[in-house]
Amino acid sequence: MPMRSSDPDIAACAARLRRGSVSFHAASRLLPAEVRAAATALYAFCREADDAVDLAADKQAGVAAISARLEAICRGVRLDDPVDRAFAATIARHGIPHALPEALIEGLAWDAAGRRYATLAELRAYAARVAGSVGVMMAMLMGARDEASLAAACDLGLAMQLTNIARDVGEDAAERRLYLPLDWLDEAGLEPERFLARPAFTPALAQVIGRLLEEAERRYAAAGRGIAALPLACRPGIAAARRIYREIGRLLAANGLDSVSTRTRVSSRRKLGLAALSLADAATAGLWAPLAASPPPCPEMRFLIEAAASGGETVGAAARVILLIDRLEREERAARMIAAGARRPLVCGAAEPA
């Protein structure tokens, strides 16, 4: 049975996302209904995972907790949380290998450990886990299984993550988090601990942020070619996400690359305009350079592409049965409650105590 936004579990996922995923909502409205429902479950779990670690007083305990939740989801055991149920149904329906959400949790574990990244390659390895994994899962929801399409999805996830890092330099520094490549900081004459002690925007920092946005631009360009490989109905939503996140980087550059003193935001009106432009992107995607002309995927992304292309370990038939039994039992309990209420005499519109 196709997933629908009206499903109570999907509705609960959407409600949780409304609190902090505005860009996702702007882009998801352009996705076909079934893909939008599955994407809502995916992003809700990603939000839950991020919050479980980021908001935890003991971040290692947060990693352990979300890892246990993911294990239960992948096993298809009885799940009490609507986000977990929706995500379990999503990975079962679309055959998402366990390696992909596990990569996301690994990236969050790196966050919990306060890991820093000596080179751009190391930063890409981190981005592969926290963003590339999500991009590949999104591509699988749309039916993509070929290597070129999955590589394009990785590129889009990488570009978006690099944009986030460039935008959030000041906010991250306030939490003593640093994602900029350490060798770039060294070349710019910036000492990490001194910067974290007193975060300040300087021309040297602007140089590093600019380099990061240049790398993001290269990956946005590569990802754009992958839109043509998606089903026609899915193209506008992905094109909109690409345009909206790309706009963050362009606004940041237009404002002098200062992401310490201010936070760059794309206005709601501008998001609507970009979403409208994405319809043209979808219509002309077939005229773009073929996927074969795209640069090869980053080596750090290869394990994600191979996992998705090969299928890997997924929730199997036994787990599907458990999920079905769980759903039927919940529906049966709801039916019994309705029947019990109908048998009680009504007094002034309220059920009288039994």
Coordinates of C-alpha atoms in Angstrom, one line a residue:
M1 CA 0.0 0.0 0.0
P2 CA 1.5 3.4 -1.0
M3 CA 2.4 5.8 1.9
R4 CA 0.2 8.8 2.2
S5 CA 0.6 12.1 4.0
S6 CA -2.8 11.4 5.7
D7 CA -1.3 8.3 7.5
P8 CA -1.2 9.2 11.2
D9 CA 2.5 8.3 11.5
I10 CA 3.4 10.4 8.5
A11 CA 1.3 13.3 9.9
A12 CA 3.2 13.0 13.1
C13 CA 6.5 13.2 11.2
A14 CA 5.4 16.3 9.4
A15 CA 4.4 18.0 12.6
R16 CA 7.8 17.4 14.1
L17 CA 9.5 18.7 11.0
R18 CA 7.5 22.0 11.0
R19 CA 9.5 23.1 14.0
G20 CA 12.8 23.4 12.2
S21 CA 12.9 22.2 8.6
V22 CA 11.5 25.1 6.6
S23 CA 13.6 24.5 3.5
F24 CA 12.5 20.9 3.4
H25 CA 8.9 21.9 3.5
A26 CA 9.4 24.4 0.7
A27 CA 10.9 21.8 -1.6
S28 CA 8.9 18.8 -0.5
R29 CA 5.6 20.4 -1.7
L30 CA 6.8 19.8 -5.2
L31 CA 7.3 16.1 -4.8
P32 CA 4.7 13.5 -5.8
A33 CA 2.5 12.5 -2.9
E34 CA 3.9 9.1 -2.2
V35 CA 7.6 10.3 -2.4
R36 CA 6.7 13.3 -0.3
A37 CA 5.3 11.0 2.4
A38 CA 8.3 8.7 2.4
A39 CA 10.7 11.7 2.3
T40 CA 8.8 13.1 5.3
A41 CA 9.5 9.9 7.3
L42 CA 13.2 10.0 6.2
Y43 CA 13.8 13.6 7.2
A44 CA 11.8 13.2 10.4
F45 CA 14.1 10.4 11.5
C46 CA 17.2 12.4 10.5
R47 CA 15.9 15.3 12.6
E48 CA 15.3 13.0 15.5
A49 CA 18.8 11.5 15.2
D50 CA 20.4 14.9 15.0
D51 CA 18.5 16.2 18.0
A52 CA 19.2 13.0 20.0
V53 CA 22.9 13.8 19.8
D54 CA 23.0 17.6 19.5
L55 CA 20.6 18.3 22.4
A56 CA 21.9 15.6 24.7
A57 CA 23.8 16.6 27.8
D58 CA 25.8 13.4 27.4
K59 CA 26.4 13.2 23.6
Q60 CA 27.9 9.7 23.7
A61 CA 24.7 8.5 25.4
G62 CA 22.7 10.3 22.8
V63 CA 24.6 8.4 20.1
A64 CA 23.9 5.1 21.9
A65 CA 20.2 5.9 22.2
I66 CA 19.7 6.7 18.6
S67 CA 21.8 3.7 17.5
A68 CA 19.5 1.5 19.6
R69 CA 16.4 3.1 17.9
L70 CA 17.9 2.5 14.5
E71 CA 18.7 -1.2 15.3
A72 CA 15.1 -1.7 16.3
I73 CA 13.9 0.0 13.1
C74 CA 16.1 -2.1 10.9
R75 CA 14.9 -5.3 12.7
G76 CA 11.3 -4.3 12.2
V77 CA 10.4 -4.9 15.8
R78 CA 7.4 -3.4 17.4
L79 CA 7.9 0.4 17.6
D80 CA 6.2 2.9 19.8
D81 CA 7.3 6.1 18.2
P82 CA 5.4 7.2 15.0
V83 CA 8.7 8.5 13.5
D84 CA 10.3 5.1 14.0
R85 CA 7.3 3.2 12.6
A86 CA 7.2 5.5 9.5
F87 CA 10.9 5.2 8.9
A88 CA 10.8 1.4 9.3
A89 CA 8.0 1.2 6.8
T90 CA 9.9 3.5 4.4
I91 CA 13.1 1.5 4.4
A92 CA 11.2 -1.8 4.1
R93 CA 9.1 -0.5 1.2
H94 CA 12.1 1.0 -0.7
G95 CA 14.7 -1.6 0.1
I96 CA 17.1 0.9 1.7
P97 CA 20.2 -0.9 2.9
H98 CA 21.0 -0.6 6.6
A99 CA 24.5 0.8 5.7
L100 CA 22.9 4.1 4.7
P101 CA 21.2 5.2 7.9
E102 CA 24.1 3.6 9.9
A103 CA 26.5 6.0 8.0
L104 CA 24.4 8.9 9.2
I105 CA 24.7 7.7 12.8
E106 CA 28.4 7.3 12.4
G107 CA 28.7 10.9 11.3
L108 CA 26.7 12.0 14.4
A109 CA 29.1 10.0 16.5
W110 CA 32.0 12.0 15.0
D111 CA 30.1 15.1 16.0
A112 CA 29.7 13.8 19.6
A113 CA 33.5 13.1 19.7
G114 CA 34.2 16.7 18.6
R115 CA 36.2 15.5 15.6
R116 CA 38.0 18.0 13.5
Y117 CA 39.0 17.6 9.8
A118 CA 42.6 18.2 8.7
T119 CA 41.8 18.3 5.0
L120 CA 38.9 18.8 2.5
A121 CA 39.0 15.0 1.9
E122 CA 38.4 14.3 5.6
L123 CA 35.6 16.9 5.6
R124 CA 34.0 15.2 2.6
A125 CA 34.2 11.9 4.5
Y126 CA 32.1 13.5 7.3
A127 CA 29.7 15.1 4.8
A128 CA 29.3 11.7 3.1
R129 CA 27.9 10.3 6.4
V130 CA 25.7 13.1 7.6
A131 CA 24.4 14.4 4.1
G132 CA 25.5 12.1 1.3
S133 CA 23.7 9.2 3.0
V134 CA 20.5 11.2 3.1
G135 CA 20.9 12.2 -0.6
V136 CA 21.3 8.5 -1.6
M137 CA 18.3 7.5 0.5
M138 CA 16.2 10.2 -1.2
A139 CA 17.3 9.0 -4.6
M140 CA 16.3 5.5 -3.7
L141 CA 12.8 6.7 -2.7
M142 CA 12.5 7.9 -6.3
G143 CA 13.6 4.6 -7.7
A144 CA 17.2 5.5 -8.6
R145 CA 19.6 2.5 -8.5
D146 CA 22.2 3.3 -11.2
E147 CA 25.6 4.5 -10.1
A148 CA 25.5 7.8 -12.0
S149 CA 22.2 8.9 -10.4
L150 CA 23.3 7.9 -7.0
A151 CA 26.6 9.8 -7.5
A152 CA 24.6 12.9 -8.4
A153 CA 22.6 12.5 -5.2
C154 CA 25.8 12.3 -3.2
D155 CA 27.0 15.4 -4.9
L156 CA 23.9 17.3 -3.9
G157 CA 24.1 16.1 -0.3
L158 CA 27.8 17.1 -0.2
A159 CA 27.1 20.6 -1.7
M160 CA 24.3 21.2 0.8
Q161 CA 26.4 20.2 3.8
L162 CA 29.3 22.4 2.7
T163 CA 26.8 25.3 2.3
N164 CA 25.5 24.6 5.9
I165 CA 29.1 24.6 7.3
A166 CA 30.0 27.9 5.5
R167 CA 26.8 29.5 6.8
D168 CA 27.1 28.3 10.4
V169 CA 30.8 29.1 11.1
G170 CA 29.9 31.6 13.9
E171 CA 27.2 29.5 15.5
D172 CA 29.4 26.4 15.4
A173 CA 32.3 28.3 17.0
A174 CA 30.1 29.5 19.8
E175 CA 29.6 25.8 20.6
R176 CA 33.3 25.1 20.1
R177 CA 32.7 23.2 16.9
L178 CA 34.9 23.7 14.0
Y179 CA 34.4 22.0 10.6
L180 CA 36.6 24.1 8.3
P181 CA 39.6 22.1 7.0
L182 CA 42.5 22.7 9.3
D183 CA 45.1 22.9 6.5
W184 CA 43.1 25.7 4.9
L185 CA 43.0 27.6 8.2
D186 CA 46.8 27.1 8.6
E187 CA 47.3 28.5 5.0
A188 CA 45.2 31.5 5.9
G189 CA 47.2 32.1 9.1
L190 CA 44.4 31.2 11.5
E191 CA 45.0 29.3 14.7
P192 CA 41.9 27.1 15.5
E193 CA 42.0 27.5 19.3
R194 CA 42.5 31.2 19.2
F195 CA 39.6 31.6 16.8
L196 CA 37.3 29.4 18.9
A197 CA 38.2 31.5 22.0
R198 CA 37.2 34.7 20.4
P199 CA 35.3 34.1 17.1
A200 CA 35.6 37.1 14.8
F201 CA 35.2 37.6 11.1
T202 CA 38.4 38.5 9.2
P203 CA 39.5 38.7 5.6
A204 CA 41.5 35.5 6.3
L205 CA 38.4 33.7 7.4
A206 CA 36.5 35.0 4.4
Q207 CA 39.1 33.4 2.2
V208 CA 38.5 30.0 3.8
I209 CA 34.7 30.3 3.7
G210 CA 35.0 31.3 0.0
R211 CA 37.0 28.2 -0.8
L212 CA 34.4 26.1 0.8
L213 CA 31.6 27.7 -1.2
E214 CA 33.7 27.2 -4.4
E215 CA 33.8 23.4 -3.7
A216 CA 30.0 23.5 -3.0
E217 CA 29.4 25.2 -6.3
R218 CA 31.4 22.4 -8.1
R219 CA 29.2 19.8 -6.5
Y220 CA 25.9 21.7 -7.2
A221 CA 26.9 21.8 -10.9
A222 CA 27.6 18.1 -10.9
A223 CA 24.4 17.3 -9.1
G224 CA 22.3 19.3 -11.6
R225 CA 23.0 16.8 -14.3
G226 CA 21.4 14.1 -12.1
I227 CA 18.0 15.7 -12.2
A228 CA 17.4 14.5 -15.7
A229 CA 17.7 10.9 -14.6
L230 CA 14.9 11.3 -12.0
P231 CA 11.2 10.5 -12.8
L232 CA 9.7 13.7 -14.3
A233 CA 7.3 14.2 -11.3
C234 CA 10.2 14.1 -8.9
R235 CA 12.4 16.6 -10.7
P236 CA 10.8 19.9 -9.4
G237 CA 11.2 19.1 -5.7
I238 CA 14.9 18.1 -6.1
A239 CA 15.6 21.1 -8.3
A240 CA 14.0 23.4 -5.7
A241 CA 16.1 22.0 -2.9
R242 CA 19.2 22.5 -5.1
R243 CA 18.2 26.1 -5.9
I244 CA 17.3 27.1 -2.3
Y245 CA 20.5 25.8 -0.7
R246 CA 22.6 27.1 -3.5
E247 CA 21.0 30.5 -2.9
I248 CA 22.3 30.5 0.7
G249 CA 25.8 30.3 -0.6
R250 CA 25.3 33.0 -3.1
L251 CA 23.7 35.4 -0.5
L252 CA 26.6 34.7 1.9
A253 CA 29.1 35.6 -0.9
A254 CA 27.1 38.7 -1.7
N255 CA 27.3 39.7 2.0
G256 CA 31.1 39.5 2.1
L257 CA 31.3 35.9 3.3
D258 CA 30.6 36.9 6.9
S259 CA 29.0 34.0 8.7
V260 CA 30.2 35.0 12.1
S261 CA 28.4 38.3 12.7
T262 CA 25.2 37.4 10.8
R263 CA 23.3 34.3 9.7
T264 CA 22.3 34.2 6.0
R265 CA 18.7 33.4 5.4
V266 CA 16.6 33.0 2.2
S267 CA 13.3 34.8 2.5
S268 CA 10.0 33.0 2.1
R269 CA 9.2 35.1 -1.0
R270 CA 12.6 34.2 -2.5
K271 CA 12.0 30.5 -1.8
L272 CA 8.7 30.6 -3.6
G273 CA 10.5 32.3 -6.6
L274 CA 13.2 29.7 -6.6
A275 CA 10.6 26.9 -6.4
A276 CA 8.9 28.4 -9.5
L277 CA 12.2 28.4 -11.3
S278 CA 12.7 24.8 -10.4
L279 CA 9.7 23.9 -12.7
A280 CA 11.7 25.2 -15.6
D281 CA 14.7 23.2 -14.4
A282 CA 12.6 20.1 -14.5
A283 CA 11.3 20.8 -18.0
T284 CA 14.8 21.5 -19.5
A285 CA 16.8 18.9 -17.5
G286 CA 17.0 16.6 -20.5
L287 CA 18.8 19.3 -22.4
W288 CA 21.7 19.5 -19.9
A289 CA 25.0 17.7 -20.3
P290 CA 24.5 13.9 -19.8
L291 CA 25.4 12.2 -16.5
A292 CA 28.4 10.7 -18.2
A293 CA 29.9 14.2 -18.4
S294 CA 29.8 14.7 -14.7
P295 CA 33.0 14.5 -12.7
P296 CA 33.6 11.2 -10.9
P297 CA 32.1 10.9 -7.4
C298 CA 34.3 11.7 -4.5
P299 CA 36.2 8.6 -3.2
E300 CA 34.7 9.3 0.2
M301 CA 31.2 8.8 -1.2
R302 CA 32.0 5.5 -3.0
F303 CA 30.8 3.2 -0.1
L304 CA 27.4 4.8 -0.1
I305 CA 26.9 4.3 -3.9
E306 CA 28.0 0.7 -3.7
A307 CA 25.7 0.0 -0.8
A308 CA 22.7 1.5 -2.6
A309 CA 23.5 -0.1 -6.0
S310 CA 24.0 -3.6 -4.5
G311 CA 21.0 -3.5 -2.2
G312 CA 22.8 -4.7 0.9
E313 CA 21.0 -5.8 4.0
T314 CA 17.5 -4.5 4.2
V315 CA 14.4 -5.1 6.3
G316 CA 13.3 -8.5 4.9
A317 CA 10.0 -10.4 4.6
A318 CA 9.9 -11.4 8.3
A319 CA 10.2 -7.8 9.4
R320 CA 7.5 -6.7 6.9
V321 CA 5.2 -9.3 8.5
I322 CA 5.9 -7.8 12.0
L323 CA 5.3 -4.3 10.7
L324 CA 2.0 -5.5 9.2
I325 CA 0.9 -7.2 12.4
D326 CA 1.8 -4.1 14.4
R327 CA -0.3 -1.9 12.2
L328 CA -3.3 -4.3 12.2
E329 CA -3.2 -4.5 16.0
R330 CA -3.2 -0.7 16.3
E331 CA -6.1 -0.5 13.9
E332 CA -8.0 -3.2 15.8
R333 CA -7.4 -1.4 19.1
A334 CA -8.7 1.8 17.6
A335 CA -11.8 0.0 16.3
R336 CA -12.5 -1.5 19.7
M337 CA -12.3 1.9 21.4
I338 CA -14.7 3.4 18.8
A339 CA -17.1 0.4 19.3
A340 CA -16.9 0.7 23.1
G341 CA -17.7 4.4 22.8
A342 CA -20.7 3.8 20.6
R343 CA -22.2 1.3 23.1
R344 CA -22.2 3.8 25.9
P345 CA -25.3 6.0 26.4
L346 CA -24.7 9.6 25.7
V347 CA -25.6 12.4 28.1
C348 CA -25.3 16.0 26.9
G349 CA -22.9 14.9 24.2
A350 CA -20.5 13.1 26.6
A351 CA -20.0 9.3 27.2
E352 CA -21.5 8.3 30.5
P353 CA -19.1 6.3 32.7
A354 CA -19.4 2.5 32.2

